[in-house]
XYZ file of C-alpha atoms in Angstrom:
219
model
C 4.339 13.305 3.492
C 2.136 10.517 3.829
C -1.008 12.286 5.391
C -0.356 14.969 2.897
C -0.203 13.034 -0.229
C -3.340 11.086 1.789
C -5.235 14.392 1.693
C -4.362 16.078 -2.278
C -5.674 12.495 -3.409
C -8.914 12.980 -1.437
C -9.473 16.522 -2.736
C -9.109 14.671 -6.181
C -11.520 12.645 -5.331
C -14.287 14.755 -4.091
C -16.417 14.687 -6.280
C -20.285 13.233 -6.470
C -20.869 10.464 -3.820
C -17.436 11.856 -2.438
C -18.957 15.238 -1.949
C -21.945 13.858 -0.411
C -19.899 11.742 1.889
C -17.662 14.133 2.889
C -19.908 17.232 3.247
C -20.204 16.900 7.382
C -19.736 14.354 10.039
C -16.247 12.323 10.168
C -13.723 13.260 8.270
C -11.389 10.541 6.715
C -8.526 12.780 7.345
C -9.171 12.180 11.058
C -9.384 8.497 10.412
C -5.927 8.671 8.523
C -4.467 10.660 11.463
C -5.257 8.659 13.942
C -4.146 5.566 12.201
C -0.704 6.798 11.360
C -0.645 7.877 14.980
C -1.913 4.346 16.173
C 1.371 3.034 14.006
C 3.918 5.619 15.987
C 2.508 4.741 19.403
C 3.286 1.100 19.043
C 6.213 0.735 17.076
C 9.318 -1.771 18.394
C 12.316 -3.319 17.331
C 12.392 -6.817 16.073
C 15.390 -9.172 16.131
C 16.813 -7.654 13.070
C 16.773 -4.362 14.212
C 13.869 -2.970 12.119
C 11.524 -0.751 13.849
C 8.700 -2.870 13.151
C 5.065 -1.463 12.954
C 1.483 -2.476 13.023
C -0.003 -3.406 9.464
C -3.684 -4.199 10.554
C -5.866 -1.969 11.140
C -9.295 -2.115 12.066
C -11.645 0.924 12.155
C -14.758 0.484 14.384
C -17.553 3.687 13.414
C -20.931 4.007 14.248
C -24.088 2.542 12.208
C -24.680 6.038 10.487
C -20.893 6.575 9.831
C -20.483 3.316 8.535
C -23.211 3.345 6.488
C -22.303 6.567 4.967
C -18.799 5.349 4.370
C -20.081 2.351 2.433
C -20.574 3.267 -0.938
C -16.464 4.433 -1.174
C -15.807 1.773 1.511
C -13.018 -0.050 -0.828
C -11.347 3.054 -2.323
C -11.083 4.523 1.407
C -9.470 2.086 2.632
C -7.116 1.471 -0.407
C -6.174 4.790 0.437
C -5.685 4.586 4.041
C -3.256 1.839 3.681
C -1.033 3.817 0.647
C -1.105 6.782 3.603
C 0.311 4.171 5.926
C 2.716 2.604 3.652
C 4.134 6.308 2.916
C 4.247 7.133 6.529
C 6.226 3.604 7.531
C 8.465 4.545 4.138
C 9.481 8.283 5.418
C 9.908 7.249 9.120
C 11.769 4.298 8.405
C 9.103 1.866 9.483
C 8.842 -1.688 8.121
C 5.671 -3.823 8.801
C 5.624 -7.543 9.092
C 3.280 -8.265 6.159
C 0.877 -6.538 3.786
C -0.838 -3.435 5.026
C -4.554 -4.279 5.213
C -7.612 -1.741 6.594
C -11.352 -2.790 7.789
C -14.596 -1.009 8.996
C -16.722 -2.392 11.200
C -19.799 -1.314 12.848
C -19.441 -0.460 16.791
C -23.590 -0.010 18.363
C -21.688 1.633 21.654
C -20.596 4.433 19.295
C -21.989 7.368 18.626
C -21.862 9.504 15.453
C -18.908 11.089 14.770
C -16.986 8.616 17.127
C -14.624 6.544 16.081
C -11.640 3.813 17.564
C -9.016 2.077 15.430
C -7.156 -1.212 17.071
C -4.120 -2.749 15.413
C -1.880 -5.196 15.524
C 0.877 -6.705 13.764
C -0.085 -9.484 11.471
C 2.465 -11.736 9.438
C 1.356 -11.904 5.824
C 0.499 -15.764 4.563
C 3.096 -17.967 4.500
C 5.496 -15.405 6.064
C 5.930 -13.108 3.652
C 6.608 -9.672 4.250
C 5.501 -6.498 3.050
C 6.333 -5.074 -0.549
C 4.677 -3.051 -3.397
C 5.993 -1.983 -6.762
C 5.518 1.887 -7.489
C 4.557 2.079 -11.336
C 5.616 5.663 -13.151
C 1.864 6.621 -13.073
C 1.514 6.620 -9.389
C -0.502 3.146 -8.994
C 0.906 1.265 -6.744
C 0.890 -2.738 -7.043
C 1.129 -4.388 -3.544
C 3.030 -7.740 -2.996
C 2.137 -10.986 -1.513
C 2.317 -14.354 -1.591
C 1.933 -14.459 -5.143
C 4.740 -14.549 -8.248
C 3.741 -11.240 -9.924
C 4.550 -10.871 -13.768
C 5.727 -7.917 -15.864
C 5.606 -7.525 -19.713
C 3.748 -6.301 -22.458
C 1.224 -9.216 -22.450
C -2.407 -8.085 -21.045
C -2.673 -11.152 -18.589
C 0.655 -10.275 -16.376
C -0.180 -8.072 -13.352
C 1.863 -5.652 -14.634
C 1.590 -4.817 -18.008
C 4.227 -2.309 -19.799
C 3.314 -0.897 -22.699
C 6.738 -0.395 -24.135
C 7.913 -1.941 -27.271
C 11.543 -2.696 -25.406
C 9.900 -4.757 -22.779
C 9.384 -8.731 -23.791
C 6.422 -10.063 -23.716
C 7.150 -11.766 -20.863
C 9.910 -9.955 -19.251
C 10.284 -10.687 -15.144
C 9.067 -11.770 -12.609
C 8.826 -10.500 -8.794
C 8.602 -13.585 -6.309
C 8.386 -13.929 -2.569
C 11.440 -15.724 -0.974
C 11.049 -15.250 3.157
C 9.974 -12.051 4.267
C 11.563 -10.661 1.152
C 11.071 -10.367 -2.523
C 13.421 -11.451 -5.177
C 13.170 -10.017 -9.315
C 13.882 -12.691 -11.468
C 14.580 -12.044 -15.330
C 12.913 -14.509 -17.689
C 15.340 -14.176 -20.632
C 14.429 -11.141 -21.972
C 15.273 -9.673 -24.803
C 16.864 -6.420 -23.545
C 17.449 -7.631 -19.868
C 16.212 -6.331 -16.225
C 17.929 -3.804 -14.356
C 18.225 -2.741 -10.486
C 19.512 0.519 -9.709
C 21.056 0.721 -13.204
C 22.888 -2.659 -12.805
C 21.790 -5.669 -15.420
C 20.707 -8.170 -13.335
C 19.440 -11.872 -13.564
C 17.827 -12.663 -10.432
C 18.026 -9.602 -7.119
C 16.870 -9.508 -4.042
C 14.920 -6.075 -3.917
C 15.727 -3.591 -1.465
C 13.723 -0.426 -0.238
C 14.097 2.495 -3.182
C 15.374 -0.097 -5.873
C 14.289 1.894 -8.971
C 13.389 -1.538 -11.403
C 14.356 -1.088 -15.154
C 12.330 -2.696 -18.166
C 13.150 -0.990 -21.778
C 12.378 2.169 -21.635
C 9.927 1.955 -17.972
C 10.658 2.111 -14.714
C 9.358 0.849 -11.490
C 10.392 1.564 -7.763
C 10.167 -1.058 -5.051
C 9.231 0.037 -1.425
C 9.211 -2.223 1.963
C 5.963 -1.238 2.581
């Protein structure tokens, strides 16, 4: 599902410098496949039984290619890393931090050539990998910072829902995991249907604020 989902969002996006981009030459596709395939080939098991995989990935292309690729350079690579976070999610894959993507220029390349190296890189301060999945289908990746949710414009996710406080909870790293923490809302925080004060968040938690809902994925 991931390299699927990976490809309907790039036929969404093709249009204008899209179309030019992807007219001829490399494919991002390829690039996706390849990296997903990089992420099978050197999966293990850490010492809590995870099958741990990569999380950084770096993609070397040629000049041309890489030049070509610039102008959609961040919105590429946002999307290879949601296409690896839903490939780790429906094989069962956890990484050891946030899922980060890079291209860099290779002058022993030639056009249309391409080689991706990875390895598995702890996110700052140990934290592991997380990201909340809004109802709208944007995705807000964790790190090592406490993000907010409420109605108020500054929190990093903002609800427009008059049953959510202004203020309402909080998502904060604790280890390699994350932990939602209610900040005396009006009309309380839920996980999985359950009213809850402070949670540890699991893979697939749906998150419950008024009337909007979240999910929370390991990834």
């Amino acid at each position: 599902m991931g390299l699927q989902g990976f490809e309907r969002r790039l036929e969404n996006m093709v249009e204008g410098v899209f179309a030019r981009v992807f007219r001829s030459g490399l494919r991002p596709i390829e690039l996706g496949r390849r990296l997903t395939r990089e992420m099978d080939t050197n999966r293990s098991v850490d010492v809590r039984g995870r099958t741990v995989v990569p999380n950084a990935f770096s993609i070397s292309l040629d000049a041309s290619d890489h030049e070509r690729f610039e102008e959609i350079a961040d919105s590429l690579c946002r999307e290879l890393c949601d296409a690896a976070r839903e490939h780790a999610h429906d094989e069962g894959y956890a990484f050891p931090g946030p899922v980060a993507v890079e291209l860099v220029v290779d002058d022993h390349l030639r056009p249309g050539e391409f080689r991706i190296t990875s390895r598995m890189r702890e996110g700052a301060g140990g934290v592991g990998a997380g990201s909340l999945l809004l109802s709208s289908g944007e995705r807000v990746v964790l790190g090592d910072q406490t993000i907010s949710i409420g109605r108020l414009p500054e929190c990093e996710v903002t609800l427009d829902d008059g049953n959510v406080s202004r203020r309402h909870a909080e998502v904060r790293p604790h280890g390699d995991d994350f932990v939602l923490v209610d900040l005396g809302s009006t009309n309380g925080s839920r996980v999985n249907g359950v009213r809850v004060t402070e949670r540890t968040l699991h893979d697939g938690d749906e998150l419950a604020f008024g009337n909007s809902r979240l999910t929370f994925q390991a990834s």
